[in-house]
mmCIF file with all atom_site columns, C-alpha atoms in Angstrom:
data_model
loop_
_atom_site.group_PDB
_atom_site.id
_atom_site.type_symbol
_atom_site.label_atom_id
_atom_site.label_alt_id
_atom_site.label_comp_id
_atom_site.label_asym_id
_atom_site.label_entity_id
_atom_site.label_seq_id
_atom_site.pdbx_PDB_ins_code
_atom_site.Cartn_x
_atom_site.Cartn_y
_atom_site.Cartn_z
_atom_site.occupancy
_atom_site.B_iso_or_equiv
_atom_site.pdbx_formal_charge
_atom_site.auth_seq_id
_atom_site.auth_comp_id
_atom_site.auth_asym_id
_atom_site.auth_atom_id
_atom_site.pdbx_PDB_model_num
ATOM 1   C CA . MET J 1 1   ? 163.359 -146.340 -7.576  1.00 49.00 ? 1   MET J CA 1
ATOM 2   C CA . ASP J 1 2   ? 162.200 -142.624 -8.852  1.00 51.00 ? 2   ASP J CA 1
ATOM 3   C CA . ASP J 1 3   ? 158.931 -141.960 -10.334 1.00 57.00 ? 3   ASP J CA 1
ATOM 4   C CA . ALA J 1 4   ? 160.823 -142.286 -14.083 1.00 67.00 ? 4   ALA J CA 1
ATOM 5   C CA . ASP J 1 5   ? 161.626 -145.571 -13.320 1.00 75.00 ? 5   ASP J CA 1
ATOM 6   C CA . PRO J 1 6   ? 158.941 -148.293 -13.892 1.00 81.00 ? 6   PRO J CA 1
ATOM 7   C CA . HIS J 1 7   ? 157.845 -151.495 -11.899 1.00 88.00 ? 7   HIS J CA 1
ATOM 8   C CA . PRO J 1 8   ? 160.458 -154.209 -12.654 1.00 90.00 ? 8   PRO J CA 1
ATOM 9   C CA . LEU J 1 9   ? 157.270 -155.712 -12.645 1.00 91.00 ? 9   LEU J CA 1
ATOM 10  C CA . LEU J 1 10  ? 156.007 -153.338 -15.189 1.00 92.00 ? 10  LEU J CA 1
ATOM 11  C CA . ALA J 1 11  ? 159.100 -153.274 -17.238 1.00 92.00 ? 11  ALA J CA 1
ATOM 12  C CA . ALA J 1 12  ? 159.106 -157.159 -17.321 1.00 94.00 ? 12  ALA J CA 1
ATOM 13  C CA . TYR J 1 13  ? 155.626 -157.424 -18.182 1.00 94.00 ? 13  TYR J CA 1
ATOM 14  C CA . LEU J 1 14  ? 156.889 -154.781 -22.032 1.00 94.00 ? 14  LEU J CA 1
ATOM 15  C CA . ALA J 1 15  ? 159.718 -156.759 -22.314 1.00 95.00 ? 15  ALA J CA 1
ATOM 16  C CA . ARG J 1 16  ? 158.282 -159.729 -22.584 1.00 95.00 ? 16  ARG J CA 1
ATOM 17  C CA . ARG J 1 17  ? 154.899 -158.731 -24.068 1.00 96.00 ? 17  ARG J CA 1
ATOM 18  C CA . GLU J 1 18  ? 154.950 -160.559 -27.622 1.00 96.00 ? 18  GLU J CA 1
ATOM 19  C CA . GLU J 1 19  ? 156.302 -163.324 -26.361 1.00 96.00 ? 19  GLU J CA 1
ATOM 20  C CA . LEU J 1 20  ? 153.487 -164.002 -23.757 1.00 96.00 ? 20  LEU J CA 1
ATOM 21  C CA . VAL J 1 21  ? 151.529 -162.960 -26.015 1.00 96.00 ? 21  VAL J CA 1
ATOM 22  C CA . ARG J 1 22  ? 153.281 -166.154 -28.856 1.00 96.00 ? 22  ARG J CA 1
ATOM 23  C CA . TYR J 1 23  ? 153.605 -168.326 -25.886 1.00 96.00 ? 23  TYR J CA 1
ATOM 24  C CA . PHE J 1 24  ? 149.721 -168.000 -25.041 1.00 95.00 ? 24  PHE J CA 1
ATOM 25  C CA . ARG J 1 25  ? 148.480 -168.246 -28.889 1.00 95.00 ? 25  ARG J CA 1
ATOM 26  C CA . VAL J 1 26  ? 150.340 -171.875 -29.160 1.00 95.00 ? 26  VAL J CA 1
ATOM 27  C CA . ARG J 1 27  ? 148.068 -172.891 -25.678 1.00 93.00 ? 27  ARG J CA 1
ATOM 28  C CA . LEU J 1 28  ? 144.718 -171.553 -26.961 1.00 92.00 ? 28  LEU J CA 1
ATOM 29  C CA . ARG J 1 29  ? 145.569 -171.487 -30.634 1.00 92.00 ? 29  ARG J CA 1
ATOM 30  C CA . SER J 1 30  ? 144.061 -168.262 -31.155 1.00 92.00 ? 30  SER J CA 1
ATOM 31  C CA . GLU J 1 31  ? 145.730 -164.965 -31.760 1.00 94.00 ? 31  GLU J CA 1
ATOM 32  C CA . ALA J 1 32  ? 142.231 -163.329 -29.719 1.00 93.00 ? 32  ALA J CA 1
ATOM 33  C CA . ALA J 1 33  ? 141.963 -165.397 -26.522 1.00 93.00 ? 33  ALA J CA 1
ATOM 34  C CA . ALA J 1 34  ? 146.134 -164.942 -25.964 1.00 95.00 ? 34  ALA J CA 1
ATOM 35  C CA . GLN J 1 35  ? 145.790 -160.787 -26.683 1.00 95.00 ? 35  GLN J CA 1
ATOM 36  C CA . ASP J 1 36  ? 143.224 -160.498 -23.149 1.00 94.00 ? 36  ASP J CA 1
ATOM 37  C CA . LEU J 1 37  ? 144.780 -163.159 -21.621 1.00 95.00 ? 37  LEU J CA 1
ATOM 38  C CA . VAL J 1 38  ? 148.057 -160.659 -21.861 1.00 95.00 ? 38  VAL J CA 1
ATOM 39  C CA . GLN J 1 39  ? 145.342 -157.748 -21.565 1.00 96.00 ? 39  GLN J CA 1
ATOM 40  C CA . ASP J 1 40  ? 144.245 -159.291 -18.505 1.00 94.00 ? 40  ASP J CA 1
ATOM 41  C CA . ILE J 1 41  ? 147.743 -160.211 -17.258 1.00 95.00 ? 41  ILE J CA 1
ATOM 42  C CA . PHE J 1 42  ? 148.139 -156.957 -17.511 1.00 95.00 ? 42  PHE J CA 1
ATOM 43  C CA . LEU J 1 43  ? 145.434 -155.259 -15.559 1.00 93.00 ? 43  LEU J CA 1
ATOM 44  C CA . LYS J 1 44  ? 146.321 -158.234 -13.106 1.00 92.00 ? 44  LYS J CA 1
ATOM 45  C CA . ILE J 1 45  ? 149.696 -156.057 -11.699 1.00 93.00 ? 45  ILE J CA 1
ATOM 46  C CA . THR J 1 46  ? 148.340 -152.939 -12.216 1.00 89.00 ? 46  THR J CA 1
ATOM 47  C CA . PRO J 1 47  ? 149.074 -151.836 -9.807  1.00 89.00 ? 47  PRO J CA 1
ATOM 48  C CA . PRO J 1 48  ? 152.101 -153.176 -9.777  1.00 86.00 ? 48  PRO J CA 1
ATOM 49  C CA . PRO J 1 49  ? 151.891 -155.139 -5.966  1.00 84.00 ? 49  PRO J CA 1
ATOM 50  C CA . GLU J 1 50  ? 153.979 -154.141 -3.221  1.00 84.00 ? 50  GLU J CA 1
ATOM 51  C CA . ASP J 1 51  ? 156.245 -156.832 -3.006  1.00 85.00 ? 51  ASP J CA 1
ATOM 52  C CA . ASP J 1 52  ? 159.368 -157.659 -3.662  1.00 85.00 ? 52  ASP J CA 1
ATOM 53  C CA . ILE J 1 53  ? 158.817 -160.396 -7.106  1.00 88.00 ? 53  ILE J CA 1
ATOM 54  C CA . GLY J 1 54  ? 162.279 -162.101 -7.729  1.00 90.00 ? 54  GLY J CA 1
ATOM 55  C CA . ASN J 1 55  ? 162.092 -163.160 -11.019 1.00 94.00 ? 55  ASN J CA 1
ATOM 56  C CA . PRO J 1 56  ? 159.533 -160.881 -12.834 1.00 93.00 ? 56  PRO J CA 1
ATOM 57  C CA . GLY J 1 57  ? 159.775 -162.972 -15.635 1.00 93.00 ? 57  GLY J CA 1
ATOM 58  C CA . ALA J 1 58  ? 158.558 -166.391 -14.454 1.00 95.00 ? 58  ALA J CA 1
ATOM 59  C CA . TYR J 1 59  ? 155.768 -164.549 -11.719 1.00 95.00 ? 59  TYR J CA 1
ATOM 60  C CA . LEU J 1 60  ? 154.133 -163.009 -15.458 1.00 95.00 ? 60  LEU J CA 1
ATOM 61  C CA . TYR J 1 61  ? 154.118 -166.548 -16.989 1.00 96.00 ? 61  TYR J CA 1
ATOM 62  C CA . ARG J 1 62  ? 152.641 -168.227 -14.207 1.00 96.00 ? 62  ARG J CA 1
ATOM 63  C CA . LEU J 1 63  ? 150.147 -165.724 -13.499 1.00 95.00 ? 63  LEU J CA 1
ATOM 64  C CA . GLY J 1 64  ? 149.425 -166.021 -17.200 1.00 95.00 ? 64  GLY J CA 1
ATOM 65  C CA . THR J 1 65  ? 148.853 -169.801 -17.132 1.00 96.00 ? 65  THR J CA 1
ATOM 66  C CA . ASN J 1 66  ? 146.597 -168.984 -13.802 1.00 96.00 ? 66  ASN J CA 1
ATOM 67  C CA . LEU J 1 67  ? 144.505 -166.742 -15.767 1.00 95.00 ? 67  LEU J CA 1
ATOM 68  C CA . MET J 1 68  ? 144.592 -169.735 -18.796 1.00 95.00 ? 68  MET J CA 1
ATOM 69  C CA . LEU J 1 69  ? 143.083 -172.303 -16.422 1.00 95.00 ? 69  LEU J CA 1
ATOM 70  C CA . ASP J 1 70  ? 140.736 -170.746 -14.683 1.00 93.00 ? 70  ASP J CA 1
ATOM 71  C CA . ARG J 1 71  ? 138.771 -169.192 -18.244 1.00 91.00 ? 71  ARG J CA 1
ATOM 72  C CA . ILE J 1 72  ? 139.316 -173.561 -19.116 1.00 91.00 ? 72  ILE J CA 1
ATOM 73  C CA . LYS J 1 73  ? 137.461 -174.221 -16.129 1.00 93.00 ? 73  LYS J CA 1
ATOM 74  C CA . GLN J 1 74  ? 135.108 -171.345 -16.931 1.00 92.00 ? 74  GLN J CA 1
ATOM 75  C CA . GLN J 1 75  ? 134.610 -172.850 -20.366 1.00 89.00 ? 75  GLN J CA 1
ATOM 76  C CA . ARG J 1 76  ? 133.795 -176.206 -19.052 1.00 92.00 ? 76  ARG J CA 1
ATOM 77  C CA . ARG J 1 77  ? 131.915 -175.338 -16.583 1.00 92.00 ? 77  ARG J CA 1
ATOM 78  C CA . ALA J 1 78  ? 129.163 -172.896 -19.542 1.00 90.00 ? 78  ALA J CA 1
ATOM 79  C CA . GLY J 1 79  ? 129.673 -176.460 -21.690 1.00 89.00 ? 79  GLY J CA 1
ATOM 80  C CA . ARG J 1 80  ? 128.111 -178.602 -19.062 1.00 90.00 ? 80  ARG J CA 1
ATOM 81  C CA . ARG J 1 81  ? 125.935 -176.069 -17.878 1.00 89.00 ? 81  ARG J CA 1
ATOM 82  C CA . ASP J 1 82  ? 124.490 -175.628 -21.411 1.00 87.00 ? 82  ASP J CA 1
ATOM 83  C CA . ALA J 1 83  ? 124.736 -178.981 -22.024 1.00 86.00 ? 83  ALA J CA 1
ATOM 84  C CA . ASP J 1 84  ? 122.559 -180.200 -18.883 1.00 83.00 ? 84  ASP J CA 1
ATOM 85  C CA . TRP J 1 85  ? 119.352 -177.126 -20.298 1.00 84.00 ? 85  TRP J CA 1
ATOM 86  C CA . ARG J 1 86  ? 118.984 -179.220 -23.226 1.00 79.00 ? 86  ARG J CA 1
ATOM 87  C CA . ASP J 1 87  ? 119.043 -182.285 -21.655 1.00 77.00 ? 87  ASP J CA 1
ATOM 88  C CA . SER J 1 88  ? 116.174 -180.452 -19.458 1.00 76.00 ? 88  SER J CA 1
ATOM 89  C CA . THR J 1 89  ? 114.247 -178.681 -22.081 1.00 70.00 ? 89  THR J CA 1
ATOM 90  C CA . THR J 1 90  ? 114.507 -182.013 -24.582 1.00 68.00 ? 90  THR J CA 1
ATOM 91  C CA . MET J 1 91  ? 112.975 -184.595 -21.711 1.00 66.00 ? 91  MET J CA 1
ATOM 92  C CA . ALA J 1 92  ? 110.534 -181.991 -21.419 1.00 61.00 ? 92  ALA J CA 1
ATOM 93  C CA . ALA J 1 93  ? 109.416 -182.052 -24.441 1.00 58.00 ? 93  ALA J CA 1
ATOM 94  C CA . GLY J 1 94  ? 109.405 -185.676 -24.502 1.00 61.00 ? 94  GLY J CA 1
ATOM 95  C CA . GLY J 1 95  ? 112.962 -186.500 -25.901 1.00 59.00 ? 95  GLY J CA 1
ATOM 96  C CA . GLN J 1 96  ? 112.135 -183.820 -28.849 1.00 61.00 ? 96  GLN J CA 1
ATOM 97  C CA . ASP J 1 97  ? 114.527 -181.463 -29.563 1.00 55.00 ? 97  ASP J CA 1
ATOM 98  C CA . MET J 1 98  ? 112.777 -177.671 -28.199 1.00 60.00 ? 98  MET J CA 1
ATOM 99  C CA . ALA J 1 99  ? 113.765 -174.284 -30.912 1.00 60.00 ? 99  ALA J CA 1
ATOM 100 C CA . ASP J 1 100 ? 114.607 -171.116 -29.585 1.00 67.00 ? 100 ASP J CA 1
ATOM 101 C CA . GLU J 1 101 ? 112.390 -169.809 -32.402 1.00 78.00 ? 101 GLU J CA 1
ATOM 102 C CA . PRO J 1 102 ? 109.388 -171.095 -33.070 1.00 77.00 ? 102 PRO J CA 1
ATOM 103 C CA . PRO J 1 103 ? 108.366 -173.894 -35.812 1.00 82.00 ? 103 PRO J CA 1
ATOM 104 C CA . ALA J 1 104 ? 108.129 -172.467 -39.473 1.00 85.00 ? 104 ALA J CA 1
ATOM 105 C CA . ASP J 1 105 ? 103.801 -173.806 -39.748 1.00 87.00 ? 105 ASP J CA 1
ATOM 106 C CA . GLU J 1 106 ? 103.544 -171.724 -37.732 1.00 86.00 ? 106 GLU J CA 1
ATOM 107 C CA . VAL J 1 107 ? 105.522 -168.341 -38.369 1.00 86.00 ? 107 VAL J CA 1
ATOM 108 C CA . VAL J 1 108 ? 104.052 -168.811 -41.805 1.00 90.00 ? 108 VAL J CA 1
ATOM 109 C CA . ALA J 1 109 ? 100.193 -168.776 -39.960 1.00 87.00 ? 109 ALA J CA 1
ATOM 110 C CA . ALA J 1 110 ? 101.563 -165.668 -37.413 1.00 87.00 ? 110 ALA J CA 1
ATOM 111 C CA . ARG J 1 111 ? 102.391 -163.641 -40.269 1.00 90.00 ? 111 ARG J CA 1
ATOM 112 C CA . LEU J 1 112 ? 99.993  -164.435 -42.152 1.00 90.00 ? 112 LEU J CA 1
ATOM 113 C CA . ARG J 1 113 ? 97.219  -162.866 -39.721 1.00 88.00 ? 113 ARG J CA 1
ATOM 114 C CA . LEU J 1 114 ? 99.045  -160.064 -39.400 1.00 87.00 ? 114 LEU J CA 1
ATOM 115 C CA . ALA J 1 115 ? 98.843  -159.640 -42.685 1.00 90.00 ? 115 ALA J CA 1
ATOM 116 C CA . GLN J 1 116 ? 94.997  -159.713 -42.220 1.00 90.00 ? 116 GLN J CA 1
ATOM 117 C CA . ILE J 1 117 ? 95.242  -156.991 -39.245 1.00 88.00 ? 117 ILE J CA 1
ATOM 118 C CA . VAL J 1 118 ? 97.006  -155.015 -41.508 1.00 89.00 ? 118 VAL J CA 1
ATOM 119 C CA . GLU J 1 119 ? 94.201  -155.500 -44.343 1.00 91.00 ? 119 GLU J CA 1
ATOM 120 C CA . VAL J 1 120 ? 91.191  -154.705 -41.439 1.00 89.00 ? 120 VAL J CA 1
ATOM 121 C CA . VAL J 1 121 ? 92.895  -151.305 -40.469 1.00 89.00 ? 121 VAL J CA 1
ATOM 122 C CA . ALA J 1 122 ? 93.779  -149.762 -44.141 1.00 91.00 ? 122 ALA J CA 1
ATOM 123 C CA . ASP J 1 123 ? 90.047  -150.486 -44.348 1.00 92.00 ? 123 ASP J CA 1
ATOM 124 C CA . MET J 1 124 ? 88.735  -148.312 -41.294 1.00 92.00 ? 124 MET J CA 1
ATOM 125 C CA . PRO J 1 125 ? 87.756  -145.256 -41.070 1.00 94.00 ? 125 PRO J CA 1
ATOM 126 C CA . GLU J 1 126 ? 90.425  -142.748 -40.961 1.00 94.00 ? 126 GLU J CA 1
ATOM 127 C CA . PRO J 1 127 ? 89.320  -141.574 -37.147 1.00 93.00 ? 127 PRO J CA 1
ATOM 128 C CA . VAL J 1 128 ? 89.078  -145.198 -35.881 1.00 92.00 ? 128 VAL J CA 1
ATOM 129 C CA . ARG J 1 129 ? 92.674  -146.479 -37.876 1.00 92.00 ? 129 ARG J CA 1
ATOM 130 C CA . GLU J 1 130 ? 94.393  -143.083 -36.327 1.00 93.00 ? 130 GLU J CA 1
ATOM 131 C CA . ALA J 1 131 ? 93.141  -144.257 -32.493 1.00 93.00 ? 131 ALA J CA 1
ATOM 132 C CA . PHE J 1 132 ? 94.576  -147.484 -33.433 1.00 91.00 ? 132 PHE J CA 1
ATOM 133 C CA . ARG J 1 133 ? 97.575  -146.378 -34.535 1.00 90.00 ? 133 ARG J CA 1
ATOM 134 C CA . LEU J 1 134 ? 98.088  -143.606 -31.915 1.00 92.00 ? 134 LEU J CA 1
ATOM 135 C CA . HIS J 1 135 ? 97.075  -145.879 -28.450 1.00 91.00 ? 135 HIS J CA 1
ATOM 136 C CA . LYS J 1 136 ? 97.799  -149.566 -29.742 1.00 88.00 ? 136 LYS J CA 1
ATOM 137 C CA . LEU J 1 137 ? 101.014 -149.087 -31.932 1.00 87.00 ? 137 LEU J CA 1
ATOM 138 C CA . GLU J 1 138 ? 102.399 -146.033 -30.282 1.00 88.00 ? 138 GLU J CA 1
ATOM 139 C CA . GLY J 1 139 ? 100.958 -147.172 -27.094 1.00 89.00 ? 139 GLY J CA 1
ATOM 140 C CA . LEU J 1 140 ? 99.173  -143.915 -26.266 1.00 90.00 ? 140 LEU J CA 1
ATOM 141 C CA . SER J 1 141 ? 96.822  -144.027 -23.449 1.00 91.00 ? 141 SER J CA 1
ATOM 142 C CA . HIS J 1 142 ? 93.605  -143.478 -24.117 1.00 92.00 ? 142 HIS J CA 1
ATOM 143 C CA . ALA J 1 143 ? 93.494  -139.566 -22.906 1.00 92.00 ? 143 ALA J CA 1
ATOM 144 C CA . GLU J 1 144 ? 96.575  -139.160 -25.235 1.00 93.00 ? 144 GLU J CA 1
ATOM 145 C CA . THR J 1 145 ? 95.048  -140.372 -28.015 1.00 94.00 ? 145 THR J CA 1
ATOM 146 C CA . ALA J 1 146 ? 92.508  -137.929 -27.163 1.00 94.00 ? 146 ALA J CA 1
ATOM 147 C CA . LYS J 1 147 ? 94.512  -134.864 -27.209 1.00 94.00 ? 147 LYS J CA 1
ATOM 148 C CA . ALA J 1 148 ? 96.703  -136.184 -30.603 1.00 94.00 ? 148 ALA J CA 1
ATOM 149 C CA . MET J 1 149 ? 93.624  -136.196 -32.186 1.00 94.00 ? 149 MET J CA 1
ATOM 150 C CA . GLY J 1 150 ? 91.567  -133.037 -31.141 1.00 95.00 ? 150 GLY J CA 1
ATOM 151 C CA . VAL J 1 151 ? 88.702  -135.550 -29.727 1.00 95.00 ? 151 VAL J CA 1
ATOM 152 C CA . SER J 1 152 ? 87.081  -136.257 -26.425 1.00 94.00 ? 152 SER J CA 1
ATOM 153 C CA . ARG J 1 153 ? 88.224  -139.569 -24.649 1.00 92.00 ? 153 ARG J CA 1
ATOM 154 C CA . SER J 1 154 ? 85.072  -141.047 -24.971 1.00 94.00 ? 154 SER J CA 1
ATOM 155 C CA . SER J 1 155 ? 85.335  -140.788 -28.550 1.00 94.00 ? 155 SER J CA 1
ATOM 156 C CA . VAL J 1 156 ? 88.707  -143.005 -28.601 1.00 93.00 ? 156 VAL J CA 1
ATOM 157 C CA . GLU J 1 157 ? 87.197  -145.464 -26.517 1.00 93.00 ? 157 GLU J CA 1
ATOM 158 C CA . LYS J 1 158 ? 84.050  -145.935 -29.492 1.00 94.00 ? 158 LYS J CA 1
ATOM 159 C CA . TYR J 1 159 ? 87.275  -145.842 -31.977 1.00 93.00 ? 159 TYR J CA 1
ATOM 160 C CA . ILE J 1 160 ? 89.135  -148.290 -30.486 1.00 91.00 ? 160 ILE J CA 1
ATOM 161 C CA . MET J 1 161 ? 86.812  -151.032 -29.219 1.00 93.00 ? 161 MET J CA 1
ATOM 162 C CA . ALA J 1 162 ? 85.146  -150.204 -33.043 1.00 91.00 ? 162 ALA J CA 1
ATOM 163 C CA . SER J 1 163 ? 88.782  -151.480 -34.848 1.00 91.00 ? 163 SER J CA 1
ATOM 164 C CA . LEU J 1 164 ? 89.301  -153.778 -31.990 1.00 89.00 ? 164 LEU J CA 1
ATOM 165 C CA . LYS J 1 165 ? 85.892  -155.373 -33.865 1.00 90.00 ? 165 LYS J CA 1
ATOM 166 C CA . ARG J 1 166 ? 86.323  -154.966 -37.243 1.00 90.00 ? 166 ARG J CA 1
ATOM 167 C CA . ILE J 1 167 ? 89.982  -156.976 -36.273 1.00 89.00 ? 167 ILE J CA 1
ATOM 168 C CA . LEU J 1 168 ? 87.931  -159.891 -34.425 1.00 88.00 ? 168 LEU J CA 1
ATOM 169 C CA . ALA J 1 169 ? 84.755  -159.878 -36.792 1.00 88.00 ? 169 ALA J CA 1
ATOM 170 C CA . LYS J 1 170 ? 87.353  -159.958 -39.709 1.00 86.00 ? 170 LYS J CA 1
ATOM 171 C CA . VAL J 1 171 ? 90.394  -162.047 -38.224 1.00 83.00 ? 171 VAL J CA 1
ATOM 172 C CA . GLY J 1 172 ? 89.154  -163.690 -36.005 1.00 76.00 ? 172 GLY J CA 1
ATOM 173 C CA . ARG J 1 173 ? 91.147  -163.851 -32.532 1.00 69.00 ? 173 ARG J CA 1
#
């Protein structure tokens, strides 16, 4: 075989690609899943095996079927794992299903609290508000905040303490 002729397995793949997609679309009941599976077949045969394949077409279907069965088993294991996780979290919650999201009343309370904090911060004197913003919201250290504001580190520490005292006094913990 010279370099211009594709390997018989690759030639069979190219000739039967659409046929493979149709075949697996019916079995998987999904165009996207069939396309993915046929792409996986290509990845498995690239580079082609050195052993001579007697019937490349049958080999492609067998390879695709094995990949499909592996996927189905993997999906079932994942489903069982998810069900086991839900069961264990339900038992941990005393028989109630645990949600990934906090209850609505907690969300509303948190939003109200945040609005109160924003209001307190807005009423702070400019240097205190700026130090709070740079340190707490922007994540700068006291030294970096001092440099950005053109004040001493001691001043920044006082501003931060003052801002926290105001927030605690107005909003609480």
